[in-house]
Amino acid sequence: SNCTNGYYLSSNTCTQCPVYCGTCTSGTTCANCISGYYLSGTNVCTSCPQHCSICNSDTDCLNCTNGFYLSSGVCLNCPNNCSRCNSATARLSCTNGFYLLSTECTACPTICPTCSSDIVCGGCVSGFYLSATNECTLCSSNCSTCVSSSSCTKCINGFYLSSSQCLTCSTNCSLCTSDILCQGCVQG
């Protein structure tokens, strides 16, 4: 009878192939290997070179892992800030904090930790909110975090949050949770 892939028939029993074999004919002979390994001259599966995901030998890579590109059977580093590329000059995608502009990975604006262009952000740093047009817009004054120009979620010291607005703490109070509950006084 037949065994499923990864097993071979031995004394009418399906027995697991050696490690890294896709299929095998015995406990010592692989017919093909799983991804990331190649069949050596001794029919043993051997690991592909570092950063190579598919190979024919230790010097003939067919496909590289992200961050590397194939050049004459060898995996080479993509340029700085590039997560995927086809060559040293053909970038396909950039690492977080950068976006693809023509063929270059360009830094996102400082208020925008992730972006797809210089004006389309994927999120904003504290003190800014992501507008409907995916731009980082400054929160209203006295507001340290917000979800819109009129909806604050955290206030700077000296102010407290009330109905999504930042209101001033009472006189001589530097930290408060309401106009009557002071948690820290002004120095002096």
Short mmCIF file of C-alpha atoms in Angstrom, two decimals:
data_model
loop_
_atom_site.label_atom_id
_atom_site.label_comp_id
_atom_site.label_asym_id
_atom_site.label_seq_id
_atom_site.Cartn_x
_atom_site.Cartn_y
_atom_site.Cartn_z
CA SER A 1 0.00 0.00 0.00
CA ASN A 2 0.97 3.68 -0.15
CA CYS A 3 2.03 6.09 2.59
CA THR A 4 1.32 9.82 2.74
CA ASN A 5 4.06 12.37 2.01
CA GLY A 6 6.69 12.44 4.73
CA TYR A 7 6.44 8.65 5.29
CA TYR A 8 7.82 5.55 3.55
CA LEU A 9 6.73 1.90 3.59
CA SER A 10 8.93 -0.36 5.71
CA SER A 11 7.84 -3.93 6.63
CA ASN A 12 4.20 -3.07 5.76
CA THR A 13 4.30 -0.05 8.12
CA CYS A 14 4.37 3.61 7.22
CA THR A 15 7.47 5.07 8.90
CA GLN A 16 8.33 8.76 9.13
CA CYS A 17 10.98 10.04 6.71
CA PRO A 18 14.19 11.62 8.02
CA VAL A 19 13.90 15.21 9.22
CA TYR A 20 13.47 17.85 6.42
CA CYS A 21 12.49 15.24 3.78
CA GLY A 22 9.32 15.97 1.79
CA THR A 23 9.24 12.38 0.52
CA CYS A 24 11.68 9.49 0.93
CA THR A 25 12.32 5.91 -0.13
CA SER A 26 13.96 4.78 3.12
CA GLY A 27 15.08 6.02 6.54
CA THR A 28 18.29 7.33 4.99
CA THR A 29 17.30 8.37 1.45
CA CYS A 30 15.24 11.48 0.71
CA ALA A 31 13.55 11.90 -2.70
CA ASN A 32 12.90 15.65 -2.18
CA CYS A 33 13.10 18.19 0.65
CA ILE A 34 10.82 20.66 2.39
CA SER A 35 11.17 24.38 1.59
CA GLY A 36 14.42 25.87 2.85
CA TYR A 37 16.38 22.65 2.19
CA TYR A 38 17.95 21.02 -0.86
CA LEU A 39 18.78 17.43 -1.75
CA SER A 40 22.54 16.90 -1.45
CA GLY A 41 24.54 14.36 -3.45
CA THR A 42 24.07 11.81 -0.65
CA ASN A 43 20.21 12.14 -0.83
CA VAL A 44 20.16 13.97 2.51
CA CYS A 45 18.30 17.28 2.97
CA THR A 46 20.69 20.12 3.74
CA SER A 47 19.75 23.65 4.83
CA CYS A 48 19.76 26.37 2.17
CA PRO A 49 22.22 29.24 2.75
CA GLN A 50 21.18 32.00 5.18
CA HIS A 51 18.37 34.27 3.84
CA CYS A 52 17.62 31.79 1.03
CA SER A 53 14.11 30.26 1.20
CA ILE A 54 14.36 27.92 -1.84
CA CYS A 55 17.59 26.55 -3.34
CA ASN A 56 19.10 23.83 -5.53
CA SER A 57 22.43 23.81 -3.66
CA ASP A 58 24.49 25.82 -1.19
CA THR A 59 25.58 28.09 -4.07
CA ASP A 60 22.35 28.17 -6.14
CA CYS A 61 19.54 30.03 -4.41
CA LEU A 62 16.22 30.42 -6.26
CA ASN A 63 14.28 32.65 -3.82
CA CYS A 64 15.29 34.93 -0.93
CA THR A 65 13.56 35.88 2.32
CA ASN A 66 12.17 39.43 2.79
CA GLY A 67 14.87 42.07 3.05
CA PHE A 68 17.08 40.27 0.50
CA TYR A 69 17.19 39.94 -3.30
CA LEU A 70 18.57 37.30 -5.63
CA SER A 71 21.75 38.06 -7.57
CA SER A 72 23.55 35.25 -9.46
CA GLY A 73 22.17 32.58 -7.11
CA VAL A 74 23.12 34.48 -3.94
CA CYS A 75 20.90 36.50 -1.55
CA LEU A 76 22.08 40.07 -1.00
CA ASN A 77 20.75 42.71 1.43
CA CYS A 78 18.08 45.11 0.17
CA PRO A 79 19.10 48.79 0.58
CA ASN A 80 18.55 50.56 3.92
CA ASN A 81 14.91 51.03 5.02
CA CYS A 82 13.73 48.64 2.30
CA SER A 83 11.76 45.52 3.36
CA ARG A 84 11.35 43.94 -0.12
CA CYS A 85 13.29 44.50 -3.34
CA ASN A 86 14.14 42.86 -6.68
CA SER A 87 17.63 44.41 -6.85
CA ALA A 88 19.78 47.07 -5.20
CA THR A 89 17.78 49.71 -7.10
CA ALA A 90 14.31 48.08 -7.53
CA ARG A 91 12.59 48.55 -4.19
CA LEU A 92 9.10 47.02 -3.74
CA SER A 93 8.24 48.05 -0.17
CA CYS A 94 9.78 49.94 2.74
CA THR A 95 10.15 49.33 6.46
CA ASN A 96 7.87 51.11 8.98
CA GLY A 97 8.53 54.83 9.07
CA PHE A 98 9.29 54.97 5.33
CA TYR A 99 7.23 55.01 2.12
CA LEU A 100 8.07 54.18 -1.48
CA LEU A 101 8.53 57.30 -3.62
CA SER A 102 9.40 56.29 -7.19
CA THR A 103 12.19 53.79 -6.43
CA GLU A 104 13.40 55.25 -3.12
CA CYS A 105 12.37 54.60 0.50
CA THR A 106 11.66 58.05 1.91
CA ALA A 107 11.17 58.88 5.60
CA CYS A 108 7.62 59.57 6.80
CA PRO A 109 7.02 63.00 8.41
CA THR A 110 8.13 63.01 12.08
CA ILE A 111 4.50 63.32 13.31
CA CYS A 112 3.56 60.26 11.25
CA PRO A 113 5.16 56.94 12.41
CA THR A 114 3.73 55.01 9.42
CA CYS A 115 2.68 56.43 6.05
CA SER A 116 2.08 55.69 2.38
CA SER A 117 3.18 59.18 1.22
CA ASP A 118 4.35 62.47 2.70
CA ILE A 119 0.71 63.46 3.38
CA VAL A 120 -1.08 60.09 3.92
CA CYS A 121 -0.38 58.77 7.43
CA GLY A 122 -1.29 55.43 9.00
CA GLY A 123 -1.16 56.84 12.54
CA CYS A 124 0.05 59.89 14.44
CA VAL A 125 2.33 60.68 17.36
CA SER A 126 0.90 61.96 20.66
CA GLY A 127 -0.59 65.45 20.36
CA PHE A 128 -1.94 64.78 16.86
CA TYR A 129 -4.93 62.88 15.46
CA LEU A 130 -5.52 61.16 12.13
CA SER A 131 -7.96 63.25 10.09
CA ALA A 132 -10.54 61.91 7.62
CA THR A 133 -7.99 62.55 4.84
CA ASN A 134 -5.31 60.52 6.73
CA GLU A 135 -3.28 63.58 7.67
CA CYS A 136 -1.85 64.15 11.15
CA THR A 137 -3.55 67.21 12.59
CA LEU A 138 -2.57 69.00 15.81
CA CYS A 139 -4.89 68.40 18.80
CA SER A 140 -6.50 71.49 20.31
CA SER A 141 -4.45 73.42 22.88
CA ASN A 142 -4.12 71.87 26.36
CA CYS A 143 -4.93 68.45 24.88
CA SER A 144 -2.13 65.83 24.85
CA THR A 145 -4.10 63.11 22.99
CA CYS A 146 -7.28 63.39 20.95
CA VAL A 147 -9.42 61.64 18.34
CA SER A 148 -10.53 64.85 16.58
CA SER A 149 -10.22 68.63 16.88
CA SER A 150 -13.19 68.69 19.24
CA SER A 151 -12.69 65.42 21.16
CA CYS A 152 -9.78 65.24 23.59
CA THR A 153 -8.90 61.95 25.37
CA LYS A 154 -6.09 63.22 27.67
CA CYS A 155 -5.10 66.69 28.86
CA ILE A 156 -1.75 68.29 29.66
CA ASN A 157 -0.89 69.06 33.31
CA GLY A 158 -2.92 71.92 34.77
CA PHE A 159 -6.07 70.76 32.93
CA TYR A 160 -8.65 68.00 33.41
CA LEU A 161 -10.89 66.13 31.00
CA SER A 162 -14.61 66.91 31.05
CA SER A 163 -16.93 65.82 28.20
CA SER A 164 -13.96 65.45 25.79
CA GLN A 165 -12.75 68.99 26.55
CA CYS A 166 -9.73 70.15 28.61
CA LEU A 167 -10.72 72.57 31.36
CA THR A 168 -8.37 74.51 33.65
CA CYS A 169 -7.60 73.17 37.14
CA SER A 170 -8.38 75.48 40.05
CA THR A 171 -5.88 78.19 41.08
CA ASN A 172 -2.50 76.86 42.37
CA CYS A 173 -3.40 73.31 41.24
CA SER A 174 -1.00 71.69 38.72
CA LEU A 175 -2.69 68.28 38.48
CA CYS A 176 -6.41 67.58 38.89
CA THR A 177 -9.22 65.25 37.86
CA SER A 178 -11.97 67.89 38.24
CA ASP A 179 -12.34 71.55 39.18
CA ILE A 180 -12.63 70.58 42.87
CA LEU A 181 -10.28 67.54 43.09
CA CYS A 182 -6.61 68.68 43.09
CA GLN A 183 -3.87 66.03 43.07
CA GLY A 184 -0.79 68.28 42.89
CA CYS A 185 -0.02 71.89 43.76
CA VAL A 186 1.94 74.54 41.86
CA GLN A 187 5.52 74.86 43.22
CA GLY A 188 6.33 78.06 45.07
#
